[in-house]
Coordinates of C-alpha atoms and ligand atoms in Angstrom, one line a residue:
M1 CA 0.0 0.0 0.0
A2 CA 3.0 2.3 0.1
G3 CA 2.5 5.4 -2.0
G4 CA -1.2 4.7 -2.4
V5 CA -3.4 7.7 -2.8
T6 CA -6.2 6.6 -0.6
G7 CA -5.8 2.9 0.3
G8 CA -8.1 0.2 -1.1
A9 CA -7.0 -3.2 -2.4
D10 CA -4.0 -2.1 -4.4
G11 CA -3.6 1.4 -3.0
T12 CA -5.6 3.3 -5.7
W13 CA -9.2 3.3 -4.6
S14 CA -11.0 3.8 -1.4
D15 CA -11.6 0.9 0.9
R16 CA -14.7 0.1 -1.0
F17 CA -12.5 -2.1 -3.2
E18 CA -11.4 -5.5 -1.9
Q19 CA -9.7 -6.8 -5.0
G20 CA -7.1 -5.4 -7.3
L21 CA -7.7 -4.9 -11.1
H22 CA -7.4 -7.8 -13.5
P23 CA -3.9 -7.3 -15.1
F24 CA -5.3 -6.9 -18.6
I25 CA -7.9 -4.4 -17.4
E26 CA -5.3 -2.5 -15.6
V27 CA -3.5 -1.9 -18.9
F28 CA -6.7 -1.3 -20.8
N29 CA -7.9 1.3 -18.3
A30 CA -4.7 3.2 -17.9
S31 CA -3.9 6.4 -19.7
I32 CA -0.5 7.0 -18.2
G33 CA 1.1 5.7 -21.4
F34 CA 0.0 8.8 -23.2
D35 CA -1.3 11.4 -20.7
L36 CA 2.1 12.0 -19.2
T37 CA 2.3 14.5 -22.0
L38 CA 0.1 16.7 -19.7
L39 CA 2.6 16.6 -16.8
Q40 CA 3.6 20.2 -16.9
E41 CA 0.0 21.4 -17.1
D42 CA -1.0 19.0 -14.4
L43 CA 1.6 20.5 -12.1
D44 CA 0.6 24.0 -13.1
G45 CA -3.0 23.3 -12.4
S46 CA -2.3 21.6 -9.1
I47 CA 0.0 24.5 -8.0
A48 CA -2.7 27.0 -8.7
H49 CA -5.3 24.8 -6.9
A50 CA -3.0 24.4 -3.8
R51 CA -2.4 28.2 -3.6
M52 CA -6.1 28.9 -3.8
L53 CA -6.9 26.3 -1.1
G54 CA -4.3 28.2 1.1
S55 CA -5.6 31.7 0.4
C56 CA -9.2 30.6 0.9
G57 CA -8.3 29.1 4.3
V58 CA -9.3 25.6 3.3
I59 CA -5.8 24.5 4.2
S60 CA -3.1 26.6 6.0
V61 CA -0.8 28.8 4.0
D62 CA 2.1 26.7 5.3
E63 CA 0.5 23.6 4.0
A64 CA -0.2 25.2 0.6
D65 CA 3.5 26.2 0.5
Q66 CA 4.5 22.7 1.2
L67 CA 2.3 21.4 -1.6
V68 CA 3.7 23.9 -4.1
Q69 CA 7.2 23.0 -3.1
G70 CA 6.4 19.3 -3.5
L71 CA 4.9 19.8 -6.9
E72 CA 7.9 21.9 -8.0
A73 CA 10.2 19.0 -6.7
I74 CA 8.3 16.6 -9.0
R75 CA 8.8 19.1 -11.9
S76 CA 12.6 18.9 -11.1
E77 CA 12.5 15.1 -11.0
A78 CA 10.8 15.1 -14.3
H79 CA 13.5 17.4 -15.8
A80 CA 16.1 15.1 -14.3
G81 CA 14.4 12.0 -15.7
T82 CA 13.8 10.5 -12.3
F83 CA 10.0 10.8 -12.2
Q84 CA 9.0 7.6 -13.9
P85 CA 5.4 6.6 -13.1
G86 CA 4.3 3.1 -13.9
L87 CA 1.1 1.4 -15.0
A88 CA -0.1 1.1 -11.4
D89 CA -0.4 4.9 -11.4
E90 CA -3.2 4.7 -14.0
D91 CA -2.9 8.3 -15.2
V92 CA -0.8 11.4 -14.8
H93 CA -3.1 12.9 -12.1
F94 CA -2.7 9.9 -9.8
A95 CA 1.0 9.6 -10.6
V96 CA 1.6 13.2 -9.4
E97 CA -0.6 12.8 -6.3
R98 CA 1.1 9.6 -5.3
R99 CA 4.5 11.0 -5.7
L100 CA 3.5 14.1 -3.7
I101 CA 2.2 12.0 -0.9
A102 CA 5.5 10.0 -0.9
L103 CA 7.4 13.2 -0.8
L104 CA 5.3 15.1 1.8
G105 CA 3.5 12.5 3.8
P106 CA 0.0 13.4 5.1
V107 CA 0.0 17.0 3.8
G108 CA 0.2 15.6 0.3
K109 CA -3.2 14.0 0.9
K110 CA -4.8 17.5 1.1
L111 CA -4.1 18.5 -2.5
H112 CA -7.2 16.8 -4.0
T113 CA -9.6 18.8 -1.7
G114 CA -12.5 20.4 -3.6
R115 CA -11.6 19.0 -7.0
S116 CA -12.0 15.8 -9.0
R117 CA -9.9 14.3 -11.8
N118 CA -12.8 15.2 -14.0
D119 CA -12.3 19.0 -13.7
Q120 CA -8.5 18.4 -13.3
V121 CA -8.1 16.6 -16.7
G122 CA -10.2 19.2 -18.4
T123 CA -8.1 22.0 -17.0
D124 CA -4.8 20.2 -18.0
L125 CA -6.0 19.6 -21.5
R126 CA -7.1 23.2 -22.1
L127 CA -3.8 24.5 -20.7
W128 CA -1.9 22.1 -22.9
L129 CA -3.9 22.9 -26.0
R130 CA -3.7 26.7 -25.4
R131 CA 0.1 26.5 -25.3
R132 CA 0.4 24.3 -28.4
M133 CA -2.0 26.5 -30.3
D134 CA 0.2 29.5 -29.5
E135 CA 3.2 27.6 -31.0
L136 CA 1.2 26.7 -34.1
E137 CA 0.5 30.4 -34.7
G138 CA 4.3 31.0 -35.0
D139 CA 4.7 28.0 -37.3
L140 CA 1.9 29.2 -39.6
Q141 CA 3.6 32.6 -39.8
R142 CA 6.9 30.9 -40.7
L143 CA 5.3 29.1 -43.6
Q144 CA 3.5 32.3 -44.7
R145 CA 6.9 34.1 -44.6
A146 CA 8.6 31.4 -46.7
L147 CA 5.8 31.6 -49.3
V148 CA 6.0 35.4 -49.3
A149 CA 9.8 35.3 -49.7
Q150 CA 9.3 33.0 -52.8
A151 CA 6.6 35.3 -54.1
D152 CA 9.0 38.2 -53.6
L153 CA 11.6 36.5 -55.8
H154 CA 8.9 35.9 -58.5
R155 CA 7.1 39.2 -58.8
R156 CA 7.5 39.0 -62.6
T157 CA 7.6 35.3 -63.2
M158 CA 4.7 33.8 -65.0
I159 CA 2.8 30.6 -64.5
P160 CA -0.1 29.0 -66.4
G161 CA -3.3 29.4 -64.4
Y162 CA -5.7 26.4 -64.5
T163 CA -9.3 25.6 -64.0
H164 CA -10.3 21.9 -64.2
L165 CA -6.5 21.4 -64.6
Q166 CA -6.9 22.8 -68.1
R167 CA -4.9 25.8 -69.1
A168 CA -7.1 28.8 -68.4
Q169 CA -5.3 32.2 -68.2
P170 CA -1.7 33.1 -67.4
L171 CA -0.9 34.3 -63.9
C172 CA 1.9 36.0 -62.1
L173 CA 3.6 33.3 -59.9
A174 CA 3.6 35.6 -56.9
H175 CA -0.2 35.8 -57.2
H176 CA -0.5 32.0 -57.1
L177 CA 1.7 31.7 -54.0
L178 CA -0.1 34.5 -52.2
A179 CA -3.4 32.6 -52.6
Y180 CA -1.9 30.1 -50.1
V181 CA -0.7 32.9 -47.8
E182 CA -4.4 34.0 -47.6
M183 CA -5.6 30.6 -46.8
L184 CA -3.1 30.2 -44.0
E185 CA -4.1 33.6 -42.7
R186 CA -7.7 32.5 -42.4
D187 CA -6.4 29.3 -40.6
R188 CA -4.4 31.5 -38.2
L189 CA -7.4 33.6 -37.4
R190 CA -9.7 30.6 -37.1
L191 CA -7.3 29.1 -34.5
Q192 CA -7.3 32.3 -32.6
D193 CA -11.0 32.2 -32.5
V194 CA -11.0 28.6 -31.3
R195 CA -8.5 29.6 -28.6
S196 CA -11.0 32.0 -27.1
R197 CA -13.2 28.9 -26.3
V198 CA -10.3 26.7 -25.3
N199 CA -9.3 29.3 -22.7
I200 CA -12.2 28.8 -20.3
C201 CA -11.5 27.2 -16.9
P202 CA -13.5 24.1 -15.7
L203 CA -11.5 23.8 -12.5
G204 CA -13.7 23.7 -9.4
A205 CA -16.6 22.0 -11.2
A206 CA -15.3 19.0 -9.2
A207 CA -16.8 15.7 -10.2
L208 CA -19.9 17.2 -11.8
A209 CA -21.9 19.2 -9.3
G210 CA -19.5 21.7 -7.7
T211 CA -18.2 21.4 -4.2
P212 CA -19.2 22.4 -0.7
V213 CA -15.6 23.3 0.0
P214 CA -15.3 27.2 0.0
I215 CA -13.0 27.4 -3.1
D216 CA -12.4 30.4 -5.3
R217 CA -12.7 29.3 -8.9
R218 CA -12.0 32.8 -10.2
Q219 CA -8.6 32.8 -8.4
T220 CA -7.4 29.6 -10.0
A221 CA -8.7 30.6 -13.4
K222 CA -6.9 34.0 -13.2
D223 CA -3.7 32.4 -11.9
L224 CA -3.7 30.0 -14.8
G225 CA -4.3 32.7 -17.4
F226 CA -7.8 31.7 -18.4
D227 CA -10.2 34.3 -19.7
A228 CA -13.3 33.0 -17.9
I229 CA -14.7 30.1 -16.0
Y230 CA -17.4 27.6 -17.1
A231 CA -20.8 28.8 -15.8
N232 CA -22.2 25.3 -15.4
S233 CA -20.3 22.5 -13.6
L234 CA -21.9 19.7 -15.6
D235 CA -21.0 21.4 -18.9
A236 CA -17.5 22.2 -17.5
V237 CA -16.5 18.5 -17.0
S238 CA -18.2 17.1 -20.1
D239 CA -17.3 19.7 -22.8
R240 CA -15.0 18.4 -25.4
D241 CA -16.3 20.9 -28.1
F242 CA -12.9 22.6 -27.9
C243 CA -11.1 19.4 -29.0
V244 CA -13.5 19.0 -32.0
E245 CA -13.1 22.7 -32.9
F246 CA -9.3 22.5 -32.8
S247 CA -9.3 19.3 -34.9
A248 CA -11.6 21.0 -37.4
A249 CA -9.4 24.0 -37.6
A250 CA -6.3 21.7 -37.9
S251 CA -8.1 19.7 -40.6
L252 CA -8.5 22.9 -42.7
V253 CA -4.9 23.7 -42.2
M254 CA -4.1 20.2 -43.4
A255 CA -6.4 20.5 -46.4
H256 CA -4.7 23.7 -47.4
L257 CA -1.3 22.2 -47.0
S258 CA -2.3 19.2 -49.0
R259 CA -3.5 21.3 -51.9
L260 CA -0.2 23.1 -51.9
A261 CA 1.6 19.8 -51.6
E262 CA -0.3 18.4 -54.5
E263 CA 0.7 21.3 -56.7
V264 CA 4.4 20.9 -55.7
I265 CA 4.3 17.2 -56.6
A266 CA 2.8 18.0 -60.0
W267 CA 5.2 20.9 -60.6
A268 CA 8.2 18.7 -59.8
S269 CA 7.1 16.1 -62.4
E270 CA 8.7 15.8 -65.8
E271 CA 5.3 16.8 -67.3
F272 CA 5.3 20.2 -65.6
R273 CA 9.0 20.9 -64.8
F274 CA 8.0 24.1 -62.9
V275 CA 10.1 23.4 -59.8
R276 CA 13.4 21.7 -59.1
L277 CA 13.6 20.0 -55.7
S278 CA 16.8 20.4 -53.7
D279 CA 18.6 17.3 -52.4
R280 CA 17.8 18.5 -48.9
C281 CA 14.1 17.7 -49.3
A282 CA 13.9 14.9 -51.8
T283 CA 14.7 11.2 -51.8
G284 CA 15.9 8.7 -54.4
S285 CA 14.6 5.4 -55.4
S286 CA 16.2 2.2 -54.2
L287 CA 15.8 0.7 -57.7
M288 CA 15.6 3.5 -60.3
P289 CA 18.8 5.6 -60.2
Q290 CA 17.4 8.5 -62.1
K291 CA 14.6 9.2 -59.6
K292 CA 14.2 12.1 -57.3
N293 CA 11.0 11.8 -55.3
P294 CA 8.9 14.6 -53.7
D295 CA 8.4 12.6 -50.4
V296 CA 7.9 15.7 -48.3
P297 CA 4.8 17.0 -50.0
E298 CA 3.5 13.4 -50.5
L299 CA 3.7 12.8 -46.8
V300 CA 2.0 16.0 -46.0
R301 CA -0.8 15.0 -48.4
G302 CA -0.9 11.6 -46.9
K303 CA -1.0 12.7 -43.3
C304 CA -4.3 14.6 -43.9
G305 CA -6.1 11.4 -43.3
R306 CA -4.9 11.2 -39.7
V307 CA -6.1 14.7 -38.7
F308 CA -9.5 14.4 -40.6
G309 CA -9.8 11.0 -38.9
H310 CA -9.3 12.4 -35.4
L311 CA -12.0 15.0 -36.1
Q312 CA -14.4 12.3 -37.0
G313 CA -13.3 10.1 -34.1
L314 CA -13.8 13.0 -31.6
L315 CA -17.2 13.8 -32.9
T316 CA -18.2 10.2 -32.7
M317 CA -16.8 9.9 -29.2
I318 CA -19.0 12.6 -27.8
K319 CA -22.2 12.1 -29.7
G320 CA -24.0 9.7 -27.5
L321 CA -22.7 10.6 -24.1
P322 CA -25.0 11.4 -21.3
L323 CA -24.0 14.1 -18.8
A324 CA -21.5 14.4 -17.2
Y325 CA -18.1 12.8 -17.3
N326 CA -17.7 9.4 -19.0
K327 CA -14.5 7.4 -19.3
D328 CA -15.0 7.7 -23.1
F329 CA -13.4 11.1 -22.7
Q330 CA -10.1 9.5 -22.0
E331 CA -10.0 8.8 -25.8
D332 CA -9.8 12.6 -26.5
K333 CA -6.1 12.7 -25.7
E334 CA -4.4 10.6 -28.3
A335 CA -6.6 12.1 -30.9
L336 CA -5.8 15.7 -29.9
F337 CA -2.1 15.0 -29.3
D338 CA -1.7 13.4 -32.7
A339 CA -3.9 16.0 -34.5
F340 CA -1.6 18.7 -33.1
R341 CA 1.7 16.9 -33.7
T342 CA 0.8 15.9 -37.2
T343 CA -0.4 19.4 -38.2
R344 CA 2.6 21.1 -36.6
D345 CA 5.1 18.7 -38.3
C346 CA 3.4 19.2 -41.7
I347 CA 3.5 23.0 -41.4
E348 CA 7.2 22.9 -40.5
A349 CA 8.0 20.4 -43.3
M350 CA 6.2 22.7 -45.8
A351 CA 8.1 25.7 -44.4
I352 CA 11.4 24.0 -44.9
L353 CA 10.4 23.0 -48.4
F354 CA 9.7 26.6 -49.4
E355 CA 12.7 28.0 -47.5
E356 CA 15.3 25.7 -49.0
G357 CA 13.8 22.7 -50.6
L358 CA 12.7 23.9 -54.0
E359 CA 13.5 26.4 -56.7
F360 CA 11.1 27.6 -59.3
R361 CA 12.4 27.2 -62.9
T362 CA 11.8 30.7 -64.0
E363 CA 12.6 30.3 -67.7
R364 CA 10.6 27.2 -68.0
L365 CA 7.6 28.9 -66.3
N366 CA 7.8 32.0 -68.5
S367 CA 8.0 30.0 -71.6
A368 CA 5.2 27.7 -70.5
V369 CA 2.6 30.5 -70.8
E370 CA 3.6 31.1 -74.5
Q371 CA 2.6 27.7 -75.7
D372 CA -1.2 27.8 -75.3
F373 CA -4.5 29.5 -75.9
S374 CA -4.7 31.0 -72.5
N375 CA -4.9 34.5 -74.0
A376 CA -8.1 33.6 -75.8
T377 CA -10.3 35.5 -73.3
D378 CA -8.1 38.5 -73.9
V379 CA -8.9 38.6 -77.6
A380 CA -12.6 38.6 -76.7
D381 CA -11.9 41.4 -74.1
Y382 CA -10.1 43.3 -76.9
L383 CA -13.2 43.3 -79.0
V384 CA -15.4 44.1 -76.0
A385 CA -13.2 47.2 -75.4
R386 CA -14.0 48.2 -79.0
G387 CA -17.8 47.9 -78.6
V388 CA -18.4 44.3 -79.6
P389 CA -20.9 42.5 -77.2
F390 CA -19.0 39.9 -75.1
R391 CA -21.0 36.9 -76.3
E392 CA -20.4 37.7 -79.9
A393 CA -16.7 38.2 -79.3
Y394 CA -16.6 34.9 -77.4
Q395 CA -18.1 33.0 -80.3
L396 CA -15.8 34.6 -82.8
V397 CA -12.7 33.7 -80.7
G398 CA -13.9 30.2 -80.2
A399 CA -14.0 29.8 -84.0
V400 CA -10.5 31.2 -84.3
V401 CA -9.1 28.8 -81.7
R402 CA -10.6 25.9 -83.6
R403 CA -9.1 27.1 -86.8
C404 CA -5.6 27.5 -85.1
L405 CA -6.0 24.0 -83.7
D406 CA -6.7 22.7 -87.2
E407 CA -3.7 24.5 -88.6
G408 CA -1.4 23.6 -85.7
C409 CA -0.6 27.2 -84.8
L410 CA -1.3 29.6 -81.9
L411 CA -3.3 32.8 -81.8
R412 CA -0.2 35.0 -82.1
D413 CA 0.7 33.2 -85.4
L414 CA -2.3 34.7 -87.3
T415 CA -1.5 37.7 -89.4
L416 CA -3.2 41.1 -88.8
S417 CA -5.0 40.8 -92.1
A418 CA -6.3 37.3 -91.1
W419 CA -7.6 38.9 -87.9
Q420 CA -9.2 41.8 -89.8
E421 CA -11.0 39.5 -92.1
L422 CA -12.6 38.0 -89.1
H423 CA -13.6 41.4 -87.6
P424 CA -12.8 44.9 -88.7
A425 CA -12.2 46.0 -85.0
F426 CA -8.8 44.3 -84.9
E427 CA -5.9 46.7 -85.2
A428 CA -2.1 46.6 -85.2
D429 CA -1.9 46.7 -81.4
L430 CA -3.5 43.3 -81.1
H431 CA -0.3 41.3 -81.1
D432 CA 1.1 43.3 -78.2
A433 CA -2.1 43.0 -76.3
L434 CA -2.0 39.2 -76.6
A435 CA 1.5 38.7 -75.1
P436 CA 1.1 36.8 -71.8
R437 CA 2.8 39.5 -69.9
A438 CA 0.5 42.2 -71.3
V439 CA -2.4 39.9 -70.5
V440 CA -1.4 39.5 -66.9
A441 CA -0.5 43.2 -66.5
A442 CA -4.0 44.2 -67.8
R443 CA -5.9 42.3 -65.0
R444 CA -5.9 45.2 -62.7
S445 CA -9.2 44.6 -61.0
E446 CA -8.9 44.4 -57.2
G447 CA -7.6 41.0 -56.2
G448 CA -6.5 40.2 -59.8
T449 CA -3.2 39.0 -61.1
G450 CA -2.0 42.3 -62.6
F451 CA 1.6 42.9 -61.6
D452 CA 0.8 46.2 -60.0
R453 CA -2.0 44.6 -57.9
V454 CA 0.3 41.7 -56.8
D455 CA 3.0 44.2 -55.9
E456 CA 0.6 46.0 -53.6
Q457 CA -0.5 42.7 -52.0
L458 CA 3.0 41.4 -51.6
D459 CA 4.2 44.7 -50.0
G460 CA 1.3 44.5 -47.6
W461 CA 2.2 40.9 -46.7
L462 CA 5.9 41.7 -46.2
Q463 CA 4.9 44.6 -43.9
H464 CA 2.3 42.5 -42.0
L465 CA 4.4 39.5 -41.5
N466 CA 7.6 41.3 -40.6
G467 CA 5.7 43.6 -38.3
T468 CA 4.2 40.8 -36.2
Q469 CA 7.5 38.9 -35.9
P470 CA 11.0 39.5 -37.3
V471 CA 12.1 37.3 -40.2
G472 CA 14.2 34.5 -38.7
Ligands
LIG501 N1 -7.5 9.6 -17.2 C1 -8.8 10.1 -17.1 C2 -9.2 10.8 -18.4 O1 -8.3 11.0 -19.2 C3 -8.9 11.2 -16.0 C4 -10.2 11.4 -15.5 C5 -10.7 10.2 -14.8 N2 -11.9 10.4 -14.1 C6 -12.7 9.4 -13.7 N3 -13.8 9.8 -13.1 N4 -12.4 8.2 -13.9 O2 -10.3 11.2 -18.7

C-alpha cells in the first residue's frame, strides 16, 4: 500500500474495493502511457489549486506552500528524468498525487480537496492545447513568410493558371503563391477564434456538481491565465467541443497544406517541370537511379487522413454521451495530441520545403505560358473594349481557336489581315495585347493577377508578417 493515494486493495481506490484490477484491465484502463504529455500542465493546475486552497483558508498557507514545493520538486524530478510513473499509477493525475504523498506525507493528501480528476483533466487539456496553439501560430507565420519570400523572388515570373486542370489564363507566380498565404491567414485567425473557447476554466466544477468546499474558482482561473470560468459545472466537466473545434481548424490547415503539396508534386514532375527539388528535401529510389521523389509533399498530403480521422473520431466519441463525465473522454487525448503533432510537423515540413527545398524554374515557367491559348479571353476582351458585345466576341474567338488547332498554330501566329478579315475592329496593337505579360498586366481589377496589384498585395504581406514577428 506504500505510495497509495487513498488505500483500497491495491492502493488506488477507497476501501470500498477489496480486489485489485485484472492485469489486462489495468493496462486497458490506464492512460499513463500517453497522458504523461500533460505533466507540466497537471503540475501548473495543481499548484494554482494548492495556492487557492491556502488563500481561501481551506488548508493553512504553510500547507499550501509545502504542496507547491512538493509539486515543484516533482517538476525537477521530471526534468532530471527520475520521475517515472508506472502502470499502477493509471494516469498522470494519480502519478503526481502519489509522488506528492510519498514526498510530503500526510500534507500531500490534502491536495485533492475540492476538486476531481474530471475537472482536473479538463483543465490540464485546455492548458496544454492553449500552449500548443500559440506555438502553431508562429509555425503558420513561418510558412507564410517562406511563401511570401518566394513570391518576392517571383514578382514578374509567369505561371499558367488552370481551371479543371486545363490551361485557363496566365498568372503572375507571386499571385499564385499568395493565394496560399491568404488561406493560411484564415487558418491562423480561425485558430485564434478557437483559442477563445479553449481558454475557459473548468477547475472547481469538481466531479460534476461543484463542491461544498469554499473554493475560489476565479482565483485559479486567473492564476492559470484563463479568460473566464465555465458557468455550469456539468458542462465544464463534459465539454470536449474545444477538441472538436481544434481538430476541425487543424483539418482545414491540413487540407490547405495538402493542396499546396499536390501542386508541388505536380510541378516537380517531368510533365510540368515548374520546380526543381533540392537534395535536402527529396529522396531517391532504391531501384531507379534516375529518380528524385517529392516525399515531403507526398507525406503532407498523406497525413491529412490522420487529422481528418481524429476530427471524425472525436465527434463520434461525444455524440451519444449522457452528462456528465464518462470514461470515453479518455479517448480525447491521443486524438488531440496526434492531430496537433501531425499538423505542426506538416507546417514545419512545408516551411522548410519553401525555405530551402525547392527552386522555381523561371525560364521554363515564363515559356510555359507562351505555348497555349490562355490568351483567348483577352482577344474577346479586346473586342469588347471596341464595342463588340461579349457573347459575340466569345463565339468569334472560339472559332479562331478551332481554326488554329486545325492549322497547328497559336493565336499570335495569325497575321493582322487574317484577324481583320474576321472582324474589322482588330488593329495593329492586337499582337502586343496578346502577349502573356500584357495579358497579366492588364488584369488590374482588385484581387486580380495584374503585376501592380500583386506588388501591392505582396508589399502588404511583407509589412504585415515582418511587423508581427521578425524574419528569422
Ligand atoms: N484519465 C482520465 C481521463 O483521461 C482522467 C479522469 C478520470 N476520471 C474518472 N472519473 N475516472 O479522462
